[in-house]
Protein backbone atom coordinates (compact mmCIF):
# COMPACT_ATOMS: atom_id res chain seq x y z
CA UNK A 1 0.00 0.00 0.00
CA UNK A 2 2.12 2.88 -1.28
CA UNK A 3 0.02 5.67 0.25
CA UNK A 4 -0.52 3.99 3.62
CA UNK A 5 0.13 6.54 6.37
CA UNK A 6 -0.37 4.02 9.21
CA UNK A 7 2.80 2.98 11.01
CA UNK A 8 1.38 -0.47 11.72
CA UNK A 9 -1.39 -2.22 9.84
CA UNK A 10 -2.86 -5.67 10.44
CA UNK A 11 -5.14 -6.85 7.70
CA UNK A 12 -7.21 -9.99 8.48
CA UNK A 13 -4.29 -11.48 10.41
CA UNK A 14 -4.63 -14.97 11.85
CA UNK A 15 -2.16 -17.05 13.82
CA UNK A 16 -2.16 -20.76 14.46
CA UNK A 17 0.80 -22.63 15.90
CA UNK A 18 1.60 -26.03 14.40
CA UNK A 19 -1.05 -28.56 15.34
CA UNK A 20 -2.65 -26.21 17.87
CA UNK A 21 -5.89 -24.23 17.95
CA UNK A 22 -6.06 -20.79 16.31
CA UNK A 23 -4.71 -18.11 18.71
CA UNK A 24 -5.65 -15.05 16.66
CA UNK A 25 -8.16 -14.78 13.83
CA UNK A 26 -9.16 -12.13 11.35
CA UNK A 27 -7.47 -9.27 13.20
CA UNK A 28 -7.50 -5.90 11.46
CA UNK A 29 -6.39 -2.58 12.91
CA UNK A 30 -4.06 0.31 12.13
CA UNK A 31 -1.85 2.37 14.43
CA UNK A 32 -1.01 5.95 13.54
CA UNK A 33 2.55 7.26 13.77
CA UNK A 34 3.12 8.69 17.24
CA UNK A 35 0.25 6.78 18.84
CA UNK A 36 0.48 4.91 22.16
CA UNK A 37 -1.61 1.81 22.85
CA UNK A 38 -1.79 -0.73 25.62
CA UNK A 39 -2.30 -4.32 24.54
CA UNK A 40 -4.27 -6.19 27.12
CA UNK A 41 -6.42 -9.26 27.64
CA UNK A 42 -6.51 -12.39 29.79
CA UNK A 43 -3.53 -14.69 30.17
CA UNK A 44 -3.14 -16.83 27.06
CA UNK A 45 -5.19 -14.47 24.89
CA UNK A 46 -2.25 -13.99 22.53
CA UNK A 47 -0.52 -10.77 23.65
CA UNK A 48 3.00 -12.14 23.32
CA UNK A 49 2.07 -13.74 20.01
CA UNK A 50 0.84 -10.36 18.79
CA UNK A 51 4.08 -8.69 19.95
CA UNK A 52 6.18 -11.24 18.07
CA UNK A 53 4.09 -10.66 14.94
CA UNK A 54 4.56 -6.90 15.31
CA UNK A 55 8.32 -7.38 15.60
CA UNK A 56 8.28 -9.63 12.51
CA UNK A 57 9.77 -12.35 14.69
CA UNK A 58 7.18 -14.75 13.35
CA UNK A 59 4.97 -14.81 10.28
CA UNK A 60 1.19 -14.88 10.52
CA UNK A 61 -0.59 -17.97 9.25
CA UNK A 62 -3.17 -15.73 7.53
CA UNK A 63 -3.50 -12.09 6.46
CA UNK A 64 -0.99 -9.29 5.97
CA UNK A 65 1.11 -7.12 8.26
CA UNK A 66 2.54 -3.77 7.13
CA UNK A 67 5.06 -1.72 9.07
CA UNK A 68 6.30 1.77 8.22
CA UNK A 69 4.04 1.71 5.14
CA UNK A 70 5.59 -1.48 3.70
CA UNK A 71 4.06 -4.89 3.59
CA UNK A 72 6.29 -7.28 5.52
CA UNK A 73 5.28 -10.54 3.90
CA UNK A 74 7.23 -10.14 0.67
CA UNK A 75 10.39 -8.87 2.37
CA UNK A 76 13.58 -10.88 2.41
CA UNK A 77 15.68 -11.54 5.50
CA UNK A 78 17.88 -8.46 5.22
CA UNK A 79 14.96 -6.10 4.61
CA UNK A 80 13.16 -7.52 7.65
CA UNK A 81 16.33 -7.09 9.70
CA UNK A 82 16.62 -3.46 8.58
CA UNK A 83 12.99 -2.87 9.56
CA UNK A 84 13.72 -4.33 12.98
CA UNK A 85 16.56 -1.83 13.47
CA UNK A 86 13.87 0.81 13.80
CA UNK A 87 11.94 -1.17 16.42
CA UNK A 88 12.88 -1.20 20.10
CA UNK A 89 11.68 -4.33 21.80
CA UNK A 90 11.42 -5.55 25.38
CA UNK A 91 10.39 -9.19 25.50
CA UNK A 92 9.40 -11.00 28.68
CA UNK A 93 12.54 -13.14 28.52
CA UNK A 94 14.76 -10.04 27.93
CA UNK A 95 16.92 -11.78 25.28
CA UNK A 96 20.15 -10.27 26.57
CA UNK A 97 23.33 -11.66 25.05
CA UNK A 98 25.06 -13.65 27.82
CA UNK A 99 28.60 -13.26 26.46
CA UNK A 100 28.39 -9.45 26.38
CA UNK A 101 28.64 -7.05 29.32
CA UNK A 102 25.68 -4.90 30.35
CA UNK A 103 27.33 -1.98 28.57
CA UNK A 104 27.81 -3.91 25.34
CA UNK A 105 24.25 -5.25 25.45
CA UNK A 106 22.86 -1.72 25.77
CA UNK A 107 25.28 -0.44 23.11
CA UNK A 108 24.37 -3.07 20.53
CA UNK A 109 21.71 -1.08 18.61
CA UNK A 110 24.07 1.92 18.42
CA UNK A 111 26.90 -0.30 17.15
CA UNK A 112 24.62 -1.68 14.43
CA UNK A 113 23.94 1.93 13.41
CA UNK A 114 27.71 2.60 13.41
CA UNK A 115 27.50 5.37 15.99
CA UNK A 116 30.91 6.90 16.77
CA UNK A 117 32.40 5.27 19.88
CA UNK A 118 32.69 8.43 22.03
CA UNK A 119 29.08 9.37 21.40
CA UNK A 120 27.96 5.80 21.99
CA UNK A 121 29.87 5.56 25.29
CA UNK A 122 28.38 8.83 26.57
CA UNK A 123 24.79 7.92 25.64
CA UNK A 124 24.95 4.34 26.93
CA UNK A 125 26.53 5.35 30.25
CA UNK A 126 23.97 8.11 30.69
CA UNK A 127 21.08 5.74 30.10
CA UNK A 128 22.56 2.95 32.25
CA UNK A 129 22.97 5.44 35.10
CA UNK A 130 19.41 6.60 34.61
CA UNK A 131 18.02 3.06 34.92
CA UNK A 132 20.19 2.52 38.02
CA UNK A 133 22.84 0.32 36.38
CA UNK A 134 25.69 2.85 36.16
CA UNK A 135 27.88 0.73 38.42
CA UNK A 136 27.02 -2.52 36.61
CA UNK A 137 28.29 -1.58 33.16
CA UNK A 138 30.91 -4.35 33.16
CA UNK A 139 28.64 -6.98 34.71
CA UNK A 140 27.57 -10.00 32.74
CA UNK A 141 23.77 -10.38 32.41
CA UNK A 142 23.82 -13.67 34.32
CA UNK A 143 25.02 -11.85 37.46
CA UNK A 144 22.17 -9.31 37.35
CA UNK A 145 18.85 -9.74 39.15
CA UNK A 146 15.63 -10.16 37.16
CA UNK A 147 14.73 -6.51 37.68
CA UNK A 148 18.21 -5.36 36.65
CA UNK A 149 18.03 -7.49 33.50
CA UNK A 150 14.66 -5.97 32.70
CA UNK A 151 16.04 -2.45 33.12
CA UNK A 152 18.98 -3.34 30.89
CA UNK A 153 16.61 -4.70 28.24
CA UNK A 154 14.64 -1.45 28.40
CA UNK A 155 17.82 0.65 28.11
CA UNK A 156 18.81 -1.36 25.03
CA UNK A 157 15.33 -0.92 23.52
CA UNK A 158 15.23 2.87 23.89
CA UNK A 159 18.87 3.86 23.37
CA UNK A 160 18.35 4.73 19.71
CA UNK A 161 14.92 6.28 20.22
CA UNK A 162 13.20 3.77 17.95
CA UNK A 163 10.39 4.56 15.55
CA UNK A 164 8.30 1.83 17.18
CA UNK A 165 8.68 0.55 20.74
CA UNK A 166 7.16 -2.82 21.67
CA UNK A 167 7.28 -3.72 25.34
CA UNK A 168 5.83 -6.97 26.70
CA UNK A 169 5.08 -6.60 30.44
CA UNK A 170 8.00 -4.16 30.81
CA UNK A 171 7.39 -3.50 34.49
CA UNK A 172 6.75 -7.13 35.46
CA UNK A 173 9.95 -7.56 37.50
CA UNK A 174 10.32 -4.01 38.78
CA UNK A 175 9.32 -2.39 42.04
CA UNK A 176 6.53 0.17 41.76
CA UNK A 177 8.82 3.21 41.79
CA UNK A 178 11.13 1.94 39.04
CA UNK A 179 8.12 0.73 37.04
CA UNK A 180 6.62 4.22 37.13
CA UNK A 181 9.91 5.86 36.28
CA UNK A 182 10.28 3.68 33.19
CA UNK A 183 6.69 4.29 32.15
CA UNK A 184 7.45 8.02 32.31
CA UNK A 185 10.44 7.38 30.05
CA UNK A 186 8.06 5.78 27.56
CA UNK A 187 5.77 8.82 27.81
CA UNK A 188 8.73 11.04 26.98
CA UNK A 189 9.72 8.89 24.01
CA UNK A 190 6.15 8.99 22.77
CA UNK A 191 6.14 12.81 22.96
CA UNK A 192 9.25 12.73 20.77
CA UNK A 193 7.32 10.76 18.15
CA UNK A 194 7.93 7.09 18.95
CA UNK A 195 4.89 4.89 18.39
CA UNK A 196 4.41 2.64 21.40
CA UNK A 197 2.64 -0.63 22.17
CA UNK A 198 2.88 -1.90 25.76
CA UNK A 199 1.41 -5.32 26.58
CA UNK A 200 0.39 -5.43 30.21
CA UNK A 201 -1.95 -6.97 32.75
CA UNK A 202 -1.20 -4.21 35.24
CA UNK A 203 -4.47 -2.40 35.95
CA UNK A 204 -2.66 0.35 37.87
CA UNK A 205 -0.55 1.22 34.82
CA UNK A 206 -3.63 1.10 32.59
CA UNK A 207 -5.49 3.52 34.83
CA UNK A 208 -2.54 5.79 35.46
CA UNK A 209 -1.22 6.20 31.90
CA UNK A 210 -4.42 6.65 30.04
CA UNK A 211 -3.87 5.39 26.49
CA UNK A 212 -6.30 3.55 24.22
CA UNK A 213 -6.36 -0.21 24.69
CA UNK A 214 -6.22 -3.02 22.18
CA UNK A 215 -8.11 -5.69 24.07
CA UNK A 216 -7.56 -9.30 23.01
CA UNK A 217 -10.18 -11.91 23.79
CA UNK A 218 -11.36 -15.07 22.06
CA UNK A 219 -8.85 -14.62 19.26
CA UNK A 220 -10.03 -11.17 18.23
CA UNK A 221 -9.09 -7.62 19.17
CA UNK A 222 -11.26 -4.66 20.15
CA UNK A 223 -10.06 -1.07 20.29
CA UNK A 224 -11.20 0.43 23.61
CA UNK A 225 -10.83 3.92 25.07
CA UNK A 226 -8.35 4.56 27.89
CA UNK A 227 -9.13 2.99 31.27
CA UNK A 228 -10.81 5.32 33.77
CA UNK A 229 -8.45 7.74 35.57
CA UNK A 230 -6.78 7.17 38.89
CA UNK A 231 -5.63 9.70 41.48
CA UNK A 232 -1.89 10.07 40.90
CA UNK A 233 1.10 11.43 42.76
CA UNK A 234 3.85 13.64 41.32
CA UNK A 235 5.99 12.41 38.42
CA UNK A 236 9.58 11.29 39.20
CA UNK A 237 11.90 14.26 39.80
CA UNK A 238 14.56 13.22 37.29
CA UNK A 239 13.34 14.15 33.84
CA UNK A 240 13.10 11.24 31.43
CA UNK A 241 14.05 13.67 28.67
CA UNK A 242 17.51 13.90 30.21
CA UNK A 243 17.98 10.19 29.72
CA UNK A 244 17.09 10.51 26.06
CA UNK A 245 19.39 13.41 25.29
CA UNK A 246 21.11 12.74 22.05
CA UNK A 247 19.41 9.41 21.52
CA UNK A 248 17.78 10.52 18.32
CA UNK A 249 19.68 9.07 15.50
CA UNK A 250 17.75 6.10 14.12
CA UNK A 251 16.25 8.04 11.26
CA UNK A 252 19.41 9.80 10.23
CA UNK A 253 21.55 6.72 10.53
CA UNK A 254 19.19 4.08 9.14
CA UNK A 255 21.01 1.77 6.80
CA UNK A 256 20.84 2.51 3.07
CA UNK A 257 17.89 0.82 1.45
CA UNK A 258 15.45 1.57 4.26
CA UNK A 259 12.77 4.15 3.69
CA UNK A 260 13.45 5.92 6.99
CA UNK A 261 14.05 9.27 5.39
CA UNK A 262 10.76 9.28 3.54
CA UNK A 263 8.45 7.75 6.09
CA UNK A 264 5.40 9.88 6.80
CA UNK A 265 5.65 9.15 10.51
CA UNK A 266 9.31 9.97 11.14
CA UNK A 267 9.48 11.50 14.62
CA UNK A 268 10.99 14.95 15.01
CA UNK A 269 14.44 15.12 16.54
CA UNK A 270 14.38 16.39 20.10
CA UNK A 271 15.99 19.63 21.23
CA UNK A 272 19.46 18.74 22.41
CA UNK A 273 21.15 20.88 25.02
CA UNK A 274 24.58 19.86 26.18
N1 LIG B 1 5.52 -21.29 20.25
C1 LIG B 1 4.29 -21.72 20.52
N2 LIG B 1 3.86 -22.93 20.09
C2 LIG B 1 2.61 -23.38 20.35
N3 LIG B 1 1.69 -22.66 21.03
C3 LIG B 1 2.07 -21.45 21.48
C4 LIG B 1 3.37 -20.92 21.25
N4 LIG B 1 3.44 -19.68 21.82
C5 LIG B 1 2.23 -19.46 22.37
N5 LIG B 1 1.41 -20.51 22.17
C6 LIG B 1 0.01 -20.62 22.62
O1 LIG B 1 -0.68 -19.50 22.12
C7 LIG B 1 -1.61 -19.00 23.07
C8 LIG B 1 -1.33 -17.54 23.35
O2 LIG B 1 -0.07 -17.43 24.01
P1 LIG B 1 0.58 -16.01 24.30
O3 LIG B 1 1.83 -16.29 25.06
O4 LIG B 1 0.66 -15.24 23.07
O5 LIG B 1 -0.54 -15.36 25.27
P2 LIG B 1 -0.42 -14.14 26.28
O6 LIG B 1 -1.70 -13.39 26.18
O7 LIG B 1 0.84 -13.39 26.02
O8 LIG B 1 -0.31 -14.89 27.67
P3 LIG B 1 0.30 -14.35 29.06
O9 LIG B 1 -0.46 -13.12 29.42
O10 LIG B 1 0.03 -15.49 30.00
O11 LIG B 1 1.77 -14.10 28.83
C9 LIG B 1 -1.48 -19.90 24.29
O12 LIG B 1 -2.49 -20.87 24.22
C10 LIG B 1 -0.13 -20.53 24.13
O13 LIG B 1 -0.09 -21.81 24.70
Coordinates of N, CA and C in Angstrom, one line a residue, residues 104-213:
X104 N 27.8 -3.5 26.8 CA 27.8 -3.9 25.3 C 26.4 -4.4 24.9
X105 N 25.6 -4.9 25.8 CA 24.2 -5.2 25.5 C 23.5 -4.0 25.1
X106 N 23.6 -3.0 26.0 CA 22.9 -1.7 25.8 C 23.4 -1.0 24.5
X107 N 24.7 -1.2 24.2 CA 25.3 -0.4 23.1 C 25.0 -1.1 21.8
X108 N 24.5 -2.3 21.8 CA 24.4 -3.1 20.5 C 23.6 -2.3 19.4
X109 N 22.4 -1.8 19.7 CA 21.7 -1.1 18.6 C 22.5 0.1 18.0
X110 N 23.3 0.8 18.9 CA 24.1 1.9 18.4 C 25.2 1.4 17.6
X111 N 25.8 0.3 17.9 CA 26.9 -0.3 17.1 C 26.4 -0.7 15.8
X112 N 25.2 -1.3 15.7 CA 24.6 -1.7 14.4 C 24.4 -0.4 13.5
X113 N 24.1 0.7 14.2 CA 23.9 1.9 13.4 C 25.3 2.7 13.2
X114 N 26.4 2.0 13.6 CA 27.7 2.6 13.4 C 27.9 4.0 14.0
X115 N 27.3 4.1 15.2 CA 27.5 5.4 16.0 C 29.0 5.5 16.4
X116 N 29.5 6.7 16.3 CA 30.9 6.9 16.8 C 31.1 6.5 18.2
X117 N 32.2 5.9 18.6 CA 32.4 5.3 19.9 C 32.2 6.3 21.0
X118 N 32.8 7.5 20.9 CA 32.7 8.4 22.0 C 31.2 8.8 22.3
X119 N 30.5 9.0 21.3 CA 29.1 9.4 21.4 C 28.3 8.2 22.0
X120 N 28.6 7.0 21.5 CA 28.0 5.8 22.0 C 28.2 5.6 23.5
X121 N 29.5 5.8 23.9 CA 29.9 5.6 25.3 C 29.1 6.5 26.2
X122 N 29.1 7.8 25.8 CA 28.4 8.8 26.6 C 26.9 8.5 26.7
X123 N 26.2 8.2 25.6 CA 24.8 7.9 25.6 C 24.4 6.7 26.4
X124 N 25.2 5.6 26.2 CA 24.9 4.3 26.9 C 25.2 4.5 28.4
X125 N 26.3 5.2 28.8 CA 26.5 5.3 30.2 C 25.4 6.2 30.9
X126 N 25.0 7.2 30.2 CA 24.0 8.1 30.7 C 22.7 7.3 30.9
X127 N 22.3 6.5 30.0 CA 21.1 5.7 30.1 C 21.2 4.6 31.2
X128 N 22.4 4.0 31.2 CA 22.6 3.0 32.2 C 22.5 3.6 33.6
X129 N 23.0 4.8 33.8 CA 23.0 5.4 35.1 C 21.5 5.8 35.4
X130 N 20.8 6.2 34.4 CA 19.4 6.6 34.6 C 18.5 5.4 35.0
X131 N 18.8 4.2 34.5 CA 18.0 3.1 34.9 C 18.6 2.4 36.1
X132 N 19.6 3.0 36.8 CA 20.2 2.5 38.0 C 21.2 1.4 37.8
X133 N 21.8 1.4 36.6 CA 22.8 0.3 36.4 C 24.2 0.9 36.1
X134 N 24.4 2.2 36.5 CA 25.7 2.9 36.2 C 26.9 2.1 36.7
X135 N 26.7 1.4 37.8 CA 27.9 0.7 38.4 C 27.9 -0.7 38.0
X136 N 27.1 -1.1 37.1 CA 27.0 -2.5 36.6 C 27.4 -2.6 35.1
X137 N 28.0 -1.6 34.6 CA 28.3 -1.6 33.2 C 29.1 -2.8 32.7
X138 N 30.0 -3.2 33.6 CA 30.9 -4.4 33.2 C 30.3 -5.7 33.5
X139 N 29.2 -5.7 34.2 CA 28.6 -7.0 34.7 C 28.1 -7.8 33.6
X140 N 28.2 -9.1 33.7 CA 27.6 -10.0 32.7 C 26.1 -10.2 33.1
X141 N 25.2 -10.3 32.1 CA 23.8 -10.4 32.4 C 23.4 -11.4 33.4
X142 N 24.2 -12.6 33.4 CA 23.8 -13.7 34.3 C 24.0 -13.3 35.8
X143 N 24.8 -12.3 36.1 CA 25.0 -11.9 37.5 C 24.0 -10.8 37.9
X144 N 23.2 -10.3 37.0 CA 22.2 -9.3 37.4 C 20.9 -10.0 37.8
X145 N 20.2 -9.2 38.7 CA 18.8 -9.7 39.1 C 17.8 -9.6 38.0
X146 N 16.7 -10.2 38.2 CA 15.6 -10.2 37.2 C 15.2 -8.7 36.8
X147 N 15.1 -7.9 37.9 CA 14.7 -6.5 37.7 C 15.8 -5.7 37.0
X148 N 17.1 -6.0 37.3 CA 18.2 -5.4 36.6 C 18.3 -5.8 35.2
X149 N 18.0 -7.0 34.9 CA 18.0 -7.5 33.5 C 16.9 -6.8 32.7
X150 N 15.8 -6.6 33.4 CA 14.7 -6.0 32.7 C 15.0 -4.5 32.4
X151 N 15.7 -3.8 33.4 CA 16.0 -2.4 33.1 C 17.1 -2.3 32.0
X152 N 18.0 -3.3 32.0 CA 19.0 -3.3 30.9 C 18.3 -3.5 29.5
X153 N 17.3 -4.4 29.5 CA 16.6 -4.7 28.2 C 15.9 -3.4 27.8
X154 N 15.4 -2.7 28.8 CA 14.6 -1.5 28.4 C 15.6 -0.4 27.9
X155 N 16.8 -0.3 28.6 CA 17.8 0.6 28.1 C 18.2 0.3 26.7
X156 N 18.4 -0.9 26.4 CA 18.8 -1.4 25.0 C 17.7 -1.0 24.0
X157 N 16.4 -1.2 24.5 CA 15.3 -0.9 23.5 C 15.2 0.6 23.2
X158 N 15.5 1.4 24.1 CA 15.2 2.9 23.9 C 16.5 3.7 23.5
X159 N 17.7 3.1 23.5 CA 18.9 3.9 23.4 C 19.0 4.6 22.0
X160 N 18.3 4.0 21.0 CA 18.3 4.7 19.7 C 17.1 5.5 19.4
X161 N 16.3 5.7 20.4 CA 14.9 6.3 20.2 C 14.3 5.7 19.0
X162 N 13.7 4.5 19.1 CA 13.2 3.8 18.0 C 11.9 4.4 17.4
X163 N 11.6 4.1 16.2 CA 10.4 4.6 15.5 C 9.2 3.9 16.2
X164 N 9.4 2.6 16.6 CA 8.3 1.8 17.2 C 8.9 1.1 18.4
X165 N 8.2 1.2 19.5 CA 8.7 0.6 20.7 C 7.6 -0.5 21.1
X166 N 8.1 -1.7 21.3 CA 7.2 -2.8 21.7 C 7.6 -3.3 23.0
X167 N 6.8 -3.3 24.0 CA 7.3 -3.7 25.3 C 6.2 -4.7 25.9
X168 N 6.7 -5.9 26.2 CA 5.8 -7.0 26.7 C 6.0 -7.1 28.2
X169 N 5.0 -6.6 29.0 CA 5.1 -6.6 30.4 C 6.4 -6.0 30.9
X170 N 6.7 -4.7 30.5 CA 8.0 -4.2 30.8 C 8.2 -3.9 32.3
X171 N 7.2 -3.8 33.1 CA 7.4 -3.5 34.5 C 7.2 -4.7 35.4
X172 N 7.1 -5.9 34.7 CA 6.8 -7.1 35.5 C 7.7 -7.5 36.6
X173 N 9.0 -7.2 36.5 CA 10.0 -7.6 37.5 C 10.4 -6.4 38.3
X174 N 9.8 -5.2 38.1 CA 10.3 -4.0 38.8 C 9.5 -3.6 40.0
X175 N 10.1 -2.9 40.9 CA 9.3 -2.4 42.0 C 8.5 -1.2 41.5
X176 N 7.5 -0.8 42.3 CA 6.5 0.2 41.8 C 7.2 1.5 41.3
X177 N 8.2 1.9 42.1 CA 8.8 3.2 41.8 C 9.6 3.1 40.5
X178 N 10.4 2.1 40.3 CA 11.1 1.9 39.0 C 10.2 1.7 37.9
X179 N 9.1 1.0 38.1 CA 8.1 0.7 37.0 C 7.5 2.1 36.5
X180 N 7.2 2.9 37.5 CA 6.6 4.2 37.1 C 7.6 5.1 36.4
X181 N 8.9 5.0 36.9 CA 9.9 5.9 36.3 C 10.1 5.5 34.8
X182 N 10.1 4.1 34.6 CA 10.3 3.7 33.2 C 9.1 4.0 32.3
X183 N 7.9 3.9 32.9 CA 6.7 4.3 32.2 C 6.7 5.8 31.8
X184 N 7.3 6.6 32.7 CA 7.4 8.0 32.3 C 8.5 8.2 31.2
X185 N 9.5 7.3 31.2 CA 10.4 7.4 30.1 C 9.7 7.1 28.7
X186 N 8.8 6.1 28.8 CA 8.1 5.8 27.6 C 7.2 7.0 27.1
X187 N 6.6 7.6 28.1 CA 5.8 8.8 27.8 C 6.6 9.9 27.1
X188 N 7.8 10.0 27.6 CA 8.7 11.0 27.0 C 9.1 10.7 25.6
X189 N 9.4 9.4 25.4 CA 9.7 8.9 24.0 C 8.5 9.1 23.1
X190 N 7.4 8.8 23.6 CA 6.2 9.0 22.8 C 6.0 10.5 22.4
X191 N 6.3 11.4 23.3 CA 6.1 12.8 23.0 C 7.1 13.2 21.9
X192 N 8.3 12.5 21.8 CA 9.3 12.7 20.8 C 8.9 12.1 19.4
X193 N 7.8 11.3 19.4 CA 7.3 10.8 18.1 C 7.3 9.3 18.0
X194 N 7.9 8.6 19.0 CA 7.9 7.1 18.9 C 6.5 6.5 19.1
X195 N 6.2 5.6 18.3 CA 4.9 4.9 18.4 C 5.1 3.7 19.4
X196 N 4.2 3.6 20.3 CA 4.4 2.6 21.4 C 3.3 1.6 21.5
X197 N 3.6 0.4 21.8 CA 2.6 -0.6 22.2 C 3.2 -1.3 23.4
X198 N 2.5 -1.3 24.5 CA 2.9 -1.9 25.8 C 1.9 -3.0 26.1
X199 N 2.3 -4.2 26.1 CA 1.4 -5.3 26.6 C 1.5 -5.4 28.1
X200 N 0.4 -5.4 28.8 CA 0.4 -5.4 30.2 C -0.9 -5.9 30.8
X201 N -0.8 -6.6 31.9 CA -2.0 -7.0 32.7 C -2.2 -5.9 33.8
X202 N -1.2 -5.0 34.0 CA -1.2 -4.2 35.2 C -2.3 -3.1 35.2
X203 N -3.3 -3.3 36.0 CA -4.5 -2.4 36.0 C -4.1 -1.0 36.5
X204 N -3.1 -1.0 37.4 CA -2.7 0.4 37.9 C -2.0 1.2 36.7
X205 N -1.2 0.5 35.9 CA -0.6 1.2 34.8 C -1.6 1.7 33.8
X206 N -2.6 0.8 33.6 CA -3.6 1.1 32.6 C -4.4 2.3 33.0
X207 N -4.7 2.4 34.3 CA -5.5 3.5 34.8 C -4.7 4.8 35.0
X208 N -3.4 4.6 35.2 CA -2.5 5.8 35.5 C -2.1 6.5 34.2
X209 N -1.7 5.7 33.2 CA -1.2 6.2 31.9 C -2.3 6.0 30.9
X210 N -3.1 6.9 30.7 CA -4.4 6.7 30.0 C -4.3 6.7 28.5
X211 N -4.0 5.5 27.9 CA -3.9 5.4 26.5 C -4.9 4.4 26.0
X212 N -5.3 4.5 24.7 CA -6.3 3.5 24.2 C -5.8 2.1 24.4
X213 N -6.7 1.2 24.5 CA -6.4 -0.2 24.7 C -6.8 -1.1 23.5

